[in-house]
Amino acid sequence: MLLSLGLLVLPQAAFIWLSLHADLGLGQISDAVTLENYLRVLTDPFYLGSFWLTVHLSAAATLFGLLVGFPAAYALARIGGWIATIILSLILTTSLITVVVKLMGLNIILGSTGLINTSLLALSITSSPVQMINNETGVFIGLVQYTMPLMIVLLFGVVQTIPVEIEEAAAILGATRARTYLRVILPNARAGLLSSGLIAFNMSMGAFTSAVLLGGGRVRTIPVLIQQMIIQNNDYGKGAALSTMLVVFAFLLNLIAGGLLARGGGGQTG
Amino acid sequence: MAVERDWNRRLASKAILAGAVLFLAAPFVVVLGASFDPATGYHVAFPPRGFSLASYAAIPWKYARAAGTSVMVGVIVAVVSTAIGLCAALGLVRGRLIGREALASFFRMPVQIPFVVTGAVFLQFYYQLASLTGVNLLNGLTGLIIAHVFVAVPYSVGAVTAVLSRFDPALEEAAESLGATAWATFRSVTLPIIRPGVLAGLFYAFIVSFGDIPVALFLAPGDRATLPVQIFEDMQFDFKPSMLAVSSLIAVLSLAAILAARELAGFDMVARPAHASAASQPSERTARP
Amino acid sequence: MASVSAESISKIYGSTRVVDDVSLTVEQGEFVVLLGPSGCGKTSTLRMIAGFVQPSAGRIVIGGEDVTNVAPRLRKIGMVFQNYALFPNMSVAENIAFGLRQQRADRRVIQARVAELLELIRMPDRGASSVSALSGGQQQRVALARALAVSPRVLLMDEPLGALDLKLREAMQLELARIQRALRITTILVTHDQQEAMSLADRIVVMAHGRIQQIGTPDDLYRRPRNRFVAEFVGRNNILRGCIEGAGGEGSRLALRGGITIPVATPRTVASGATVEVAIRPQHMALCGAGAAEGSGVRGRIEARRFLGTAVQYSVRLASDDLLLVESPAEGDPPDPGETVCLTWDRHRTLLFNAEGQAIHDPALPDPVLHAL
Ligand SMILES: Nc1ncnc2c1ncn2[C@@H]1O[C@H](COP(=O)(O)OP(=O)(O)O)[C@@H](O)[C@H]1O
Ligand SMILES: [Mg+2]
């Protein structure tokens, strides 16, 4: 018991200790100018632009993920049985295989000589290849690929808690399928949508590999910048400041969303 | 009639589901297919223009070495973080600790920190440690393993907790009333019953370690790159069809390992994906108004 | 085998006393049932005897040895848990052998003992079965065999039949009684089901609010409840509260609300004007036509009627607004709801409680127990 208590506290203590050391490191690199680093990061339009880029790409990927993920999860949950189990395992499996494999595939599909562009050209839909990688579109697609499997798994759990009977009740009362979907199913899944969306958004905000490999180094989201600052520029000060910003932003967002969930979650279950 | 109608219901959702599955599976299909193309240049062809194992034969030795590194790190991380996870879960589920809730959310914290930041923080920490004590954890793989344990622990805790919280404490009392010592009870009753959770913890910790790029990019020594990092770097600077072959092997072996884990360990990934149980706490909290 | 005593044990959680100064002694080979409503502290008491809960005060003595600070595994007790707590990772035989394994008994000894117990629970060829493949009743018997395999000094059971359906529960009661008698093992069983307690126990300990209300044989409790709680909990009783009118003795009457009075037999020690409660069992009352003699009974209107098989149960509303349950044999043409009837009973079969709910006995009056026979 005591042993497990000790081990229980250890990672926590380690993290707090480490975060302190990160700040110390920041101070040591440029002794008294700790705040100046933050100031520079917060006022420089380049970093602010990068921040905005990261947020809007993550938001777009999350939104798209929810838009596709929810109906998919809904269909799965309602299909049920072993078919659903197999499909869900398949979906989850795609997220368990290391992301580079997936990104390599996406590069092949989306590249200028890739599957989509050769098809488009062959069908004369476009006259020149559509640029889908090494830009924001590529990163967006990568983020959707990255977050969607978990999103579907989480939303599957959410839909499972909504009994089919309430859909049937709505149908008996004369609601159309579309109305049932909008007025009965979605409101009941609101808390689940919000929390799944939050998880996907967090994942996207921190996504590094997808941003590098599909952005071709040109789409500089915050995680990409952090790595570049530290490894290529040896600028630990700015790297640490960006890291802190990212973590604080995610933390505040979770706090706000947590509050929203706690209030909104209770009101709509009736 | 009824069955037919049933299949025709929710068609729009089902179409979206089919699209999503296709979208998620496509990259793997393409990599696998392209790996059999006979060309050995820089050009990638899908669908393949023939069937050849040329790209497999051309796999350089460095990938095997990187795979060895990845597997070794992954196994150590899985064992260590699951051991910690087991103790932590026992404490969280059983312990009459004050602030259990707070501790539980502490344990989920590493999940919320982007891997890039974790990598950066550990790198800083190891530099500090080296300048203070002369111990440089960045020389070998120890530094990477410690950081991976840090990010993997929440998954192990989640997996073990999920099973442990359904474990009936009366089973342990029954063993005790029959004269079993605490250790005998744990070994012959508790552990066998929570085994699926422990195996799931091992599995997910391994997956987290094996799949990671950002942390390993910061912390693995240049000559000991992990497999994903090796591919990541070569993809940017030195693409060759043999990488398609390596990636195909990773995908196929991962799939086999996942299926085998399901069969042998008997845990149901879908019922409790570690990430979900580690991260989805907010929704659980609001589920009870 | 050994006797078990709890000496003034209490358990306090936070500021609530869930077990309050409980003392009881179970003799060697005796079958004692702890009976009480849910939440009254039965489980806590049993778990203190088992050693899973440390008493806040008092001592536990097993076989003359103070075991208050002895770990459960060293107490040599057998316990059957409410949901059996069979080890799902082991076969039936492995479950039964578990305790002997802990003692590092010889393999052949274990095998022989397991076979013996499988015989005892009448499942001789199910040793290799997985426990999840068994029915509820079979699981129950395996749990019992597992507890008995180590030849414990005492057998403790917490609601062992609670998870079974009615028919099976009755069959298992007989089975339990048979095995307990065959082994003459000191046994304490916890239940909230008074019928189960009556059919199994040598003696019953009735608990409420963490305290012992009465200890006695089933017969004792039924016929001589010490207080109103026991009277109502063990079997059914109609309770009528009112004021004594007239001198004590055979001729006194009890004034209920609404100006009606009923005949009661009170000891001379009860003064006129005293507030008392009288308890009458439903099956000790008889229904007669509305025209029956006014003095010997009380009039009421039937509100509801339920057929119980051999008997019919009526809910009868008196003018005092009291609602009485009456059970009479199902024969002839039973009166319908809405009809006015007259209720009569033998005054000597009623019980009397003072305003605090304590039984009032009068040595001068005929013994209600003998009278009822
Ligand atoms: N570990 C505990 N902590 C706090 N209260 C408890 C604990 N165990 C039991 N109680 C309380 O003690 C009372 C008696 O419980 P219990 O002995 O289980 O009753 P019974 O078995 O008669 O239903 C209940 O009100 C219960 O809530
Ligand atoms: Mg109980």
mmCIF file of C-alpha atoms and ligand atoms in Angstrom, chain B residues 96, chain C residues 11-14 16-19 36-47 53 82 158-159 190-192 207 210, ligand 1:
data_model
loop_
_atom_site.group_PDB
_atom_site.id
_atom_site.type_symbol
_atom_site.label_atom_id
_atom_site.label_comp_id
_atom_site.label_asym_id
_atom_site.label_seq_id
_atom_site.Cartn_x
_atom_site.Cartn_y
_atom_site.Cartn_z
ATOM 1 C CA ARG B 96 -8.808 5.043 1.121
ATOM 2 C CA LYS C 11 -18.591 -0.117 15.339
ATOM 3 C CA ILE C 12 -18.538 3.594 14.721
ATOM 4 C CA TYR C 13 -18.188 5.082 11.251
ATOM 5 C CA GLY C 14 -17.635 8.806 11.483
ATOM 6 C CA THR C 16 -22.747 6.992 13.480
ATOM 7 C CA ARG C 17 -22.813 3.874 15.592
ATOM 8 C CA VAL C 18 -23.739 1.216 13.071
ATOM 9 C CA VAL C 19 -23.261 -1.511 15.682
ATOM 10 C CA GLY C 36 -33.004 -7.467 10.968
ATOM 11 C CA PRO C 37 -33.994 -4.963 8.328
ATOM 12 C CA SER C 38 -31.420 -3.872 5.781
ATOM 13 C CA GLY C 39 -28.918 -1.387 7.167
ATOM 14 C CA CYS C 40 -29.335 -2.433 10.787
ATOM 15 C CA GLY C 41 -25.732 -3.554 11.174
ATOM 16 C CA LYS C 42 -25.922 -7.319 10.600
ATOM 17 C CA THR C 43 -23.179 -7.455 8.026
ATOM 18 C CA SER C 44 -20.947 -5.210 10.109
ATOM 19 C CA THR C 45 -21.414 -7.513 13.103
ATOM 20 C CA LEU C 46 -20.627 -10.610 11.054
ATOM 21 C CA ARG C 47 -17.578 -8.977 9.508
ATOM 22 C CA VAL C 53 -13.857 -5.063 10.263
ATOM 23 C CA GLN C 82 -23.559 -12.910 -0.397
ATOM 24 C CA ASP C 158 -23.982 -13.307 4.893
ATOM 25 C CA GLU C 159 -27.351 -13.487 3.141
ATOM 26 C CA VAL C 190 -27.252 -13.187 8.421
ATOM 27 C CA THR C 191 -30.573 -12.523 6.737
ATOM 28 C CA HIS C 192 -33.340 -9.957 6.511
ATOM 29 C CA MET C 207 -31.304 -6.437 15.408
ATOM 30 C CA GLY C 210 -27.308 -1.444 15.433
HETATM 31 N N1 LIG D 1 -17.320 1.057 5.588
HETATM 32 C C1 LIG D 1 -18.388 1.768 5.973
HETATM 33 N N2 LIG D 1 -18.303 3.110 6.123
HETATM 34 C C2 LIG D 1 -19.366 3.826 6.506
HETATM 35 N N3 LIG D 1 -20.575 3.326 6.778
HETATM 36 C C3 LIG D 1 -20.749 1.997 6.655
HETATM 37 C C4 LIG D 1 -19.660 1.150 6.245
HETATM 38 N N4 LIG D 1 -20.116 -0.122 6.209
HETATM 39 C C5 LIG D 1 -21.415 -0.069 6.572
HETATM 40 N N5 LIG D 1 -21.800 1.194 6.832
HETATM 41 C C6 LIG D 1 -23.133 1.625 7.263
HETATM 42 O O1 LIG D 1 -23.473 0.892 8.397
HETATM 43 C C7 LIG D 1 -24.841 0.569 8.377
HETATM 44 C C8 LIG D 1 -25.018 -0.901 8.605
HETATM 45 O O2 LIG D 1 -24.540 -1.590 7.483
HETATM 46 P P1 LIG D 1 -24.578 -3.163 7.374
HETATM 47 O O3 LIG D 1 -23.846 -3.747 8.506
HETATM 48 O O4 LIG D 1 -24.084 -3.521 6.020
HETATM 49 O O5 LIG D 1 -26.114 -3.467 7.490
HETATM 50 P P2 LIG D 1 -26.949 -4.749 7.074
HETATM 51 O O6 LIG D 1 -26.010 -5.841 6.699
HETATM 52 O O7 LIG D 1 -27.760 -5.055 8.270
HETATM 53 O O8 LIG D 1 -27.817 -4.343 5.929
HETATM 54 C C9 LIG D 1 -25.408 1.063 7.077
HETATM 55 O O9 LIG D 1 -26.114 2.257 7.314
HETATM 56 C C10 LIG D 1 -24.186 1.302 6.242
HETATM 57 O O10 LIG D 1 -24.417 2.401 5.394
#
